[in-house]
Coordinates of C-alpha atoms and ligand atoms in Angstrom, one line a residue:
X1 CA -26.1 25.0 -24.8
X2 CA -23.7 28.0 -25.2
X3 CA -21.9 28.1 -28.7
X4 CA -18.5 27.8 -28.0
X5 CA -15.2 28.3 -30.9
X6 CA -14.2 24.7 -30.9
X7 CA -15.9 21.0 -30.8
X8 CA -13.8 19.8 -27.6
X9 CA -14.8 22.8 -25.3
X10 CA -18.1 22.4 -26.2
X11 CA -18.4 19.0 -25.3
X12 CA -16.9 20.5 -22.3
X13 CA -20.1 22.6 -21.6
X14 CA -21.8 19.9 -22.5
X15 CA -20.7 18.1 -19.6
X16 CA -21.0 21.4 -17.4
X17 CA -24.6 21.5 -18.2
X18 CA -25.3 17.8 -16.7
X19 CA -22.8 18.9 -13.4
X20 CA -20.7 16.3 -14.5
X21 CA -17.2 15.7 -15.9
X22 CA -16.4 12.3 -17.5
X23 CA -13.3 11.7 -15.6
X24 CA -10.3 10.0 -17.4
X25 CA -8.2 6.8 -16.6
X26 CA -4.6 7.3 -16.0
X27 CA -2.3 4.9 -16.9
X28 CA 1.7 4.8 -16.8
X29 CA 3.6 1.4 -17.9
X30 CA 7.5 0.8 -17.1
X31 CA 7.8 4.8 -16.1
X32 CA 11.6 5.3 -14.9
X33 CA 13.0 9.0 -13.4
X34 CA 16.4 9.2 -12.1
X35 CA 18.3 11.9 -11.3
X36 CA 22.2 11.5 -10.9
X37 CA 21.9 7.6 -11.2
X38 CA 19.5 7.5 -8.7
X39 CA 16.2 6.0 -9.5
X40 CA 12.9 8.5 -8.2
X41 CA 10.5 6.4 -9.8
X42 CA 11.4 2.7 -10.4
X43 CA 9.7 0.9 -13.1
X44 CA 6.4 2.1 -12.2
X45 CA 2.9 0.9 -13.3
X46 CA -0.3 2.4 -12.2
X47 CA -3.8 2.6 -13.9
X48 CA -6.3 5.0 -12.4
X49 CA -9.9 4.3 -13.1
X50 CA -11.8 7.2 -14.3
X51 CA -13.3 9.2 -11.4
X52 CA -11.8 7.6 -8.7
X53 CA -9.6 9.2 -6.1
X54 CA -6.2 7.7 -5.7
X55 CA -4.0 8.9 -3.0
X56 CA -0.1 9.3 -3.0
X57 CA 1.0 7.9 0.3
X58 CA 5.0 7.6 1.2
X59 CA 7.6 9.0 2.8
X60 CA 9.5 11.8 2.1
X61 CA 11.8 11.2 -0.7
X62 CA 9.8 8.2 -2.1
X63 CA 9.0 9.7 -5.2
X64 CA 5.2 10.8 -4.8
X65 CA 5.7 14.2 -6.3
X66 CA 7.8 13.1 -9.3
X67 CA 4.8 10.6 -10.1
X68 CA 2.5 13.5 -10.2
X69 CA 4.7 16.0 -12.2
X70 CA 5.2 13.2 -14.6
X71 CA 1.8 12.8 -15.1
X72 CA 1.0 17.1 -15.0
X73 CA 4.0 17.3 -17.7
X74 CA 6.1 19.1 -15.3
X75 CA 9.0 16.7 -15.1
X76 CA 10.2 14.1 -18.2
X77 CA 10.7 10.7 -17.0
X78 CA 13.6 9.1 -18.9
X79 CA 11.5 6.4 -20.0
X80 CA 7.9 4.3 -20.3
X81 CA 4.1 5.3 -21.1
X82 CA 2.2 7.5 -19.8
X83 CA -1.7 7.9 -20.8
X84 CA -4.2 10.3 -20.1
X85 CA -8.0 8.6 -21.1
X86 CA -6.5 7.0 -24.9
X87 CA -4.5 9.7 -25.2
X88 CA -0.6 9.0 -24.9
X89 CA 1.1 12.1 -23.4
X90 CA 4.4 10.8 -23.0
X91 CA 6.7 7.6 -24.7
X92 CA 9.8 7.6 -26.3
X93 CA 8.6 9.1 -29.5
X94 CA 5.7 12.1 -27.8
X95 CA 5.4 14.7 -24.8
X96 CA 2.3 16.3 -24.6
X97 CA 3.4 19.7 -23.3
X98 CA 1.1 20.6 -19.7
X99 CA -1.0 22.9 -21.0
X100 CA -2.1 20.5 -23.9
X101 CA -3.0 17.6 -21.1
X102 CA -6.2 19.0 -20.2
X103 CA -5.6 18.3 -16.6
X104 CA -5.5 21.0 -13.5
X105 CA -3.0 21.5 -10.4
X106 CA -4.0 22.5 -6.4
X107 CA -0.4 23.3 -5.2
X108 CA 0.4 23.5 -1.0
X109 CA 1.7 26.9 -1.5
X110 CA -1.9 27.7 -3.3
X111 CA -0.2 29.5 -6.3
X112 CA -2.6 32.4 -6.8
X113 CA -2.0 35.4 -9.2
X114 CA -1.2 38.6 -6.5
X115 CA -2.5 41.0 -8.7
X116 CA -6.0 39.5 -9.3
X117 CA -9.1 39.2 -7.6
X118 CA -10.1 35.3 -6.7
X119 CA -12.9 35.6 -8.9
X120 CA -10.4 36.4 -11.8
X121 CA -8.5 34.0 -10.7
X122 CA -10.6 31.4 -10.9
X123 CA -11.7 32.7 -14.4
X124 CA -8.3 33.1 -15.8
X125 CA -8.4 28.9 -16.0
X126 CA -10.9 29.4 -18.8
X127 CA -9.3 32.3 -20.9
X128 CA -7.7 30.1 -23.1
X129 CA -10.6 28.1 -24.1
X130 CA -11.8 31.5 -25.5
X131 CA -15.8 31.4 -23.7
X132 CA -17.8 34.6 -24.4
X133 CA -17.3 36.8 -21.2
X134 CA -20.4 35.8 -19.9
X135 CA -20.3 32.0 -19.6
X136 CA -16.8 32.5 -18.5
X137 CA -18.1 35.1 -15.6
X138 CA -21.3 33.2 -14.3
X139 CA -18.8 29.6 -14.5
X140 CA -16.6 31.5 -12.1
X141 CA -19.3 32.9 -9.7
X142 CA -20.7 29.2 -9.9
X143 CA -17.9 28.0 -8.9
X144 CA -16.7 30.6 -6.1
X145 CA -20.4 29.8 -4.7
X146 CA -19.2 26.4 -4.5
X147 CA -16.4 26.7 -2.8
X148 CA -18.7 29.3 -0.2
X149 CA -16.0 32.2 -1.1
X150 CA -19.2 34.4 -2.9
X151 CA -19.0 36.8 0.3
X152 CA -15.1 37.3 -1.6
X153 CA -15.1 37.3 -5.0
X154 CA -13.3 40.9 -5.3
X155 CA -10.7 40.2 -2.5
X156 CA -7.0 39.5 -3.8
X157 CA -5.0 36.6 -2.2
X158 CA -3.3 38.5 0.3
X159 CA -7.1 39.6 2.1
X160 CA -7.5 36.0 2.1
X161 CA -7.1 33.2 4.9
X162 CA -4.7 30.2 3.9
X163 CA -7.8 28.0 3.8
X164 CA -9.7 30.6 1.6
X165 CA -6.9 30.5 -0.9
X166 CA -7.0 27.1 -1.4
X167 CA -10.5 27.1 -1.6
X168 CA -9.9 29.2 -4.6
X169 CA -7.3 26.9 -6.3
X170 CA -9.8 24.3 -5.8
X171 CA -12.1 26.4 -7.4
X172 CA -9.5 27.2 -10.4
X173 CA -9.4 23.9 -10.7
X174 CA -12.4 22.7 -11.2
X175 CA -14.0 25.5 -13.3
X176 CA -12.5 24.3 -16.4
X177 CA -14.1 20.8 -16.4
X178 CA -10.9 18.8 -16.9
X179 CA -10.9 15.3 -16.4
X180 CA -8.2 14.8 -14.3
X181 CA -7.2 17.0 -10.9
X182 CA -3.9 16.3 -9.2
X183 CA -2.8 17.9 -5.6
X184 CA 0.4 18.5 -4.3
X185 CA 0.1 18.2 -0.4
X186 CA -2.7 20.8 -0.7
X187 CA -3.3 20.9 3.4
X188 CA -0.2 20.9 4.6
X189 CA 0.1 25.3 4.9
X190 CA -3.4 25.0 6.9
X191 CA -3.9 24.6 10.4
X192 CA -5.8 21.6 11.5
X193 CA -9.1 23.1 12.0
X194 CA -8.9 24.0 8.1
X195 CA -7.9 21.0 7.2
X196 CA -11.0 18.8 8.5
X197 CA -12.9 21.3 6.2
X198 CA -11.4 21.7 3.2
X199 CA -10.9 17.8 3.0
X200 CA -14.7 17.1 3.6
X201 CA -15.0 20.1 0.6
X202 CA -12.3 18.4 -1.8
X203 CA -13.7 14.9 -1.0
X204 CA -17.1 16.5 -2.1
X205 CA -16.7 18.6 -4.7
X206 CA -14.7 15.8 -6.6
X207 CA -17.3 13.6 -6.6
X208 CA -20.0 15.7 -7.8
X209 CA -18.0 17.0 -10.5
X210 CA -16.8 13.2 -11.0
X211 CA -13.1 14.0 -12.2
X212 CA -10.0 11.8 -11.7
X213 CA -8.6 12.6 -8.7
X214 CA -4.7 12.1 -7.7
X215 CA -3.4 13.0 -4.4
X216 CA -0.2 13.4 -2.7
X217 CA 0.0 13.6 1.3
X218 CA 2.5 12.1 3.8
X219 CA -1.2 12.1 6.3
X220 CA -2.0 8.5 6.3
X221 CA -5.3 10.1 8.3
X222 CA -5.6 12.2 5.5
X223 CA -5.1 9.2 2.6
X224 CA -7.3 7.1 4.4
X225 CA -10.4 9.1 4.7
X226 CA -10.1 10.6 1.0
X227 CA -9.0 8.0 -1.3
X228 CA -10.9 5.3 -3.3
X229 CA -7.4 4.0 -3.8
X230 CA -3.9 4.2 -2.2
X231 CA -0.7 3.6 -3.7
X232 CA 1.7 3.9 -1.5
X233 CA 5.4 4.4 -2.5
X234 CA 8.5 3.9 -1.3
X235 CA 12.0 4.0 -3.1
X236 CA 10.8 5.0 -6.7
X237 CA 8.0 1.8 -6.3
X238 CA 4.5 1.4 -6.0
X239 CA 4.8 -0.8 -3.4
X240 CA 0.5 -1.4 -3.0
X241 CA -2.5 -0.2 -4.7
X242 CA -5.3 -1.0 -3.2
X243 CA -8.4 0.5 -1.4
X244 CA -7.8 1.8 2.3
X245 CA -9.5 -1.3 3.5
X246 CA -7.3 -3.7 2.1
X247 CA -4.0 -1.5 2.6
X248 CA -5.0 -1.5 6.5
X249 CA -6.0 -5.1 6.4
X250 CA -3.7 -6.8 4.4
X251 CA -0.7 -4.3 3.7
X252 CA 1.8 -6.4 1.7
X253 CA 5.0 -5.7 4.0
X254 CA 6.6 -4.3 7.0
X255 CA 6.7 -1.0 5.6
X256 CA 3.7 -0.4 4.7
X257 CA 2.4 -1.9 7.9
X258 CA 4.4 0.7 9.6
X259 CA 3.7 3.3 7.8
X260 CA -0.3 3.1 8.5
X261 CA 0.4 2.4 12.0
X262 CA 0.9 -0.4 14.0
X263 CA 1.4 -0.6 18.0
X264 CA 4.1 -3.0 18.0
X265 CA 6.0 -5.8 16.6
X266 CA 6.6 -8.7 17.9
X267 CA 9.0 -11.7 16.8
X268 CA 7.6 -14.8 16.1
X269 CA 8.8 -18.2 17.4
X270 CA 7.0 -20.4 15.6
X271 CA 3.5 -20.8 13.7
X272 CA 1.1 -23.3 12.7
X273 CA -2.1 -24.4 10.7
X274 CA -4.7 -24.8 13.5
X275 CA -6.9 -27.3 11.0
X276 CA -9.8 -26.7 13.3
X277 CA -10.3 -23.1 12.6
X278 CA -8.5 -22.7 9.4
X279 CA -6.1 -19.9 10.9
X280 CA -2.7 -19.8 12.0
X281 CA -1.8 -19.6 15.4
X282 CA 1.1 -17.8 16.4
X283 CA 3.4 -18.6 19.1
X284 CA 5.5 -15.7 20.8
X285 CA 8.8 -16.2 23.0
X286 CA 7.8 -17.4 25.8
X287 CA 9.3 -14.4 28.0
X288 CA 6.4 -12.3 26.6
X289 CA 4.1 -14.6 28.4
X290 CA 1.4 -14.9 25.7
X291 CA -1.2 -17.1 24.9
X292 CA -1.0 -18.0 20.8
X293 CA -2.8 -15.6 19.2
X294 CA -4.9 -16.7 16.3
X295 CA -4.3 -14.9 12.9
X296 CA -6.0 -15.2 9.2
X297 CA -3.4 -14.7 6.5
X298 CA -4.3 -13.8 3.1
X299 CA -1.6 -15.8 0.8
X300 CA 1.3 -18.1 1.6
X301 CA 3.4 -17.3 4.5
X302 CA 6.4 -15.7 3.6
X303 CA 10.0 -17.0 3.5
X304 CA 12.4 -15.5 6.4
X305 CA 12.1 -14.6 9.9
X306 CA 8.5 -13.6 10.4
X307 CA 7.6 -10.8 12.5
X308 CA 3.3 -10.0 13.9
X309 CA 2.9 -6.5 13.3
X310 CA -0.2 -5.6 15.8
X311 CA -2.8 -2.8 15.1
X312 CA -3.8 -0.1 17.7
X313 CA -7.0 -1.2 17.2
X314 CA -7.1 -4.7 17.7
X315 CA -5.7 -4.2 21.1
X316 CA -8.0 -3.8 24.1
X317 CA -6.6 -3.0 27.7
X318 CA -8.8 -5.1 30.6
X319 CA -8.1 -6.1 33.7
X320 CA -5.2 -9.0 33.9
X321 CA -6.7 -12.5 34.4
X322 CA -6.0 -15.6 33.0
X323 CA -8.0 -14.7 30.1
X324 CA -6.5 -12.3 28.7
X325 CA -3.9 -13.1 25.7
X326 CA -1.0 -11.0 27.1
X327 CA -0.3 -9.1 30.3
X328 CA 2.0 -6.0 30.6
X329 CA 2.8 -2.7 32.4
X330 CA 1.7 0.7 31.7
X331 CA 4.3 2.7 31.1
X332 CA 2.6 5.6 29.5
X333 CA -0.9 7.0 29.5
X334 CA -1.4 10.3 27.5
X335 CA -4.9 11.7 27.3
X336 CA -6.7 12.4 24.0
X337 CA -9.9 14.0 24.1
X338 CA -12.3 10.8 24.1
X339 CA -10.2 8.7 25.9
X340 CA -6.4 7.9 26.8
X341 CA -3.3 6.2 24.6
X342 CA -1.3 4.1 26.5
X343 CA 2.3 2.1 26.0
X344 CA 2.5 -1.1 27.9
X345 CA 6.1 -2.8 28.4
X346 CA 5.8 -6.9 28.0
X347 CA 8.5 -9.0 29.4
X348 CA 11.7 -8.7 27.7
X349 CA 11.2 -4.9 26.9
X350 CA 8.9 -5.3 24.0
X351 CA 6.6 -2.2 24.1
X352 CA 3.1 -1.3 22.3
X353 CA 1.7 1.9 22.3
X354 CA -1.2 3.6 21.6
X355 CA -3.2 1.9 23.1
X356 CA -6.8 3.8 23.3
X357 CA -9.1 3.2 26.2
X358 CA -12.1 5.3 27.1
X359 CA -10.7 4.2 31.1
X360 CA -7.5 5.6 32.2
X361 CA -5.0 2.8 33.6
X362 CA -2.1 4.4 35.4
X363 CA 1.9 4.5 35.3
X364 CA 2.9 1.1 36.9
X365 CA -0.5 -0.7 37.0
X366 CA -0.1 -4.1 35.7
X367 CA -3.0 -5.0 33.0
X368 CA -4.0 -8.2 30.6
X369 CA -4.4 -7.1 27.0
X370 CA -7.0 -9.0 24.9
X371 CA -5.8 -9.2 20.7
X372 CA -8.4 -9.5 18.3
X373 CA -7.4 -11.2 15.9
X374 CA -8.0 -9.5 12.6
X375 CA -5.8 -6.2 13.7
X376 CA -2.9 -8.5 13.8
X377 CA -0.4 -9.7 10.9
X378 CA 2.4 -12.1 9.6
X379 CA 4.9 -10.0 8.1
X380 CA 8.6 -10.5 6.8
X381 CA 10.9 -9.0 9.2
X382 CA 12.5 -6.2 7.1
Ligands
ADP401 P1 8.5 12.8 -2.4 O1 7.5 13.6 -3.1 O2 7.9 11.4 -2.1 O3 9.1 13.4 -1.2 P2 10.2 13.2 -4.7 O4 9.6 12.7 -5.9 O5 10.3 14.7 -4.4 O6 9.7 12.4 -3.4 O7 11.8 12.8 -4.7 C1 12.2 11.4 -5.0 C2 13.7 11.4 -5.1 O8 14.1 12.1 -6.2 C3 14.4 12.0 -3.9 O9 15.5 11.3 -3.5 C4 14.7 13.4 -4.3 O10 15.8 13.9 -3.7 C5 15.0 13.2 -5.8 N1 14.7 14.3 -6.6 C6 13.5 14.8 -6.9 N2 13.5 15.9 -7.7 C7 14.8 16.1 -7.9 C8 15.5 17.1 -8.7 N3 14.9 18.1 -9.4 N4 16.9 17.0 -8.8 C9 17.5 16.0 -8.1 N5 16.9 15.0 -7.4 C10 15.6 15.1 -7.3

């Protein structure tokens, strides 16, 4: 083990030695941010297990990145708890300055020193835990092998690609064994390509190294593949925290149904217990002429007028007979590399769109949809 000045960073090592971080938990109770009266995060509760990977997941404006300054000790909320592992860095009485919170930062716009190579870059994370030059030079080539940027150690930022930069903020922020990483949106400067990679990398790397992860993106493709957990935010509140499953399975309400997708909408006209199967079976207006489509709901129904909000992927385009569940018109048929997305009017103007089929049904042709029925859901209308 290398002799290090203080007991912490050499439990640090410690932990380098095994490849492993012990990630920690992140907890906020009752956290409240407003600026001029108006309220960025709402009353907020959240606790992150060690080494999992949570995602961020709202729309603009919903307060994703004052959650994650509040937890780096960028921004002060005006009130509640926030703990990093058992350590409190913020209530009413303490504020754990960033720097003390032993946590690291991957920003979108990379934030990279100019002036310095990426190698001291990445090694400028350890200065101030005061390693002997060696440990601290063969931890950053480690980690710039890592990241697969050995070939460009000596390079500044500017001789670097965007995705190359941000492999070496990853690598910054990983170098220094902290147990908790947060992201700001760190794809959206890439191009696509980049993207796919450097998410396969960060979904890696963060595993192996087993830190606490915390993610913002607006992606829901992106939240979905990466997270353990997604909370997804809207208005100041954590509206759902859940696995990607259950978020895409059972999303609590309209929004959030929207928001990771659905084909269409539909009003319902009346539902019922079908004793038989144990589901509900839902009846639409009858100028949509539908069958009932059967649906499994995970609690009570809720109060108010109740809307089923259907899945792309529960819908299936065949040819119309009287078995299928709904018949329609294509109105548009867009090719996608594997296959085509459609949009298909039902009576009444009611539309649903991307529709995937490896077949390609044309403009006009009139075609019976099948509806499986656990793509589809009971939602308040709101
Ligand atoms: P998101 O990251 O989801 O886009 P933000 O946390 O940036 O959302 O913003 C949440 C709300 O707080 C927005 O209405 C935004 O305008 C407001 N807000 C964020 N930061 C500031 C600030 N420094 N000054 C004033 N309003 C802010």
């Amino acid at each position: 083990m290398v002799n290090v000045l203080n007991d912490k960073y050499t439990v640090n090592i410690e932990k380098q030695d095994s490849g492993k971080i012990l990630g920690e938990s992140v907890r906020l109770s009752a956290v409240t941010k407003a600026y001029n009266g108006l309220k960025a995060l709402d009353n907020v509760d959240i606790d992150i297990e060690p080494g999992s990977f949570t995602v961020l997941l709202g729309p603009s404006g919903s307060g994703k990145t004052t959650l994650l300054k509040s937890i780096a000790g960028i921004t002060k909320p005006d009130s509640g708890t926030i703990s990093i592992g058992q350590r409190v860095v913020f209530d009413s009485k303490t504020w754990v300055p960033p720097e003390k919170r032993e946590l690291s930062m991957v920003f979108q716009d990379f934030a990279l020193w100019p002036h310095m190579t990426a190698v001291n870059n990445v090694a400028f994370a350890l200065k101030r835990r005061k390693f002997p030059k060696e440990t601290e030079n063969k931890l950053s080539s480690e980690m710039m092998e890592k990241v697969g940027l050995l070939d460009h150690v000596n390079n500044y930022p500017d001789q670097l690609s965007g995705g190359e930069q941000q492999r070496v903020a990853l690598a910054r922020a990983l170098v220094a064994r902290v147990g908790v990483v947060l992201f700001d949106e760190p794809m959206s400067n890439l191009d696509t390509d980049r993207r796919e990679v450097l998410r396969f990398e960060i979904s890696t790397l963060i595993h192996e190294y087993g830190a606490t992860a915390v993610y913002i993106t607006h992606d829901q493709s992106e939240a979905f593949s990466l997270a353990d957990k997604i909370a997804v935010l809207d208005k100041g509140k954590i509206q759902q925290y859940d696995t990607p499953e259950n978020i895409y399975r059972w999303p609590n309400s309209a929004m959030i149904a929207r928001f990771t997708g659905v084909s269409g909408e539909l009003l319902i006209k009346g539902i019922y217990l079908d004793e038989s199967t144990k589901t509900f079976k839902v009846d639409l207006d009858e100028k949509l002429n539908c069958k009932p489509i059967n649906v499994s709901v995970d609690k009570d129904l809720p109060d108010g007028r109740l809307k089923l909000f259907i899945r792309p992927t529960a819908l299936k385009i065949v040819q119309p007979t009287s078995l299928s569940t709904m018949t329609g018109i294509i109105v548009d048929v867009s090719y996608c590399g594997k296959g085509y997305e459609h949009a298909i009017k039902l009576g009444e103007g009611s539309l649903l769109t991307k529709i995937f089929s490896e077949n390609k049904f044309n403009r006009n042709e009139s075609v019976g949809i099948m509806v499986d029925s656990n793509g589809c859901l009971v939602l308040k209308d709101e």
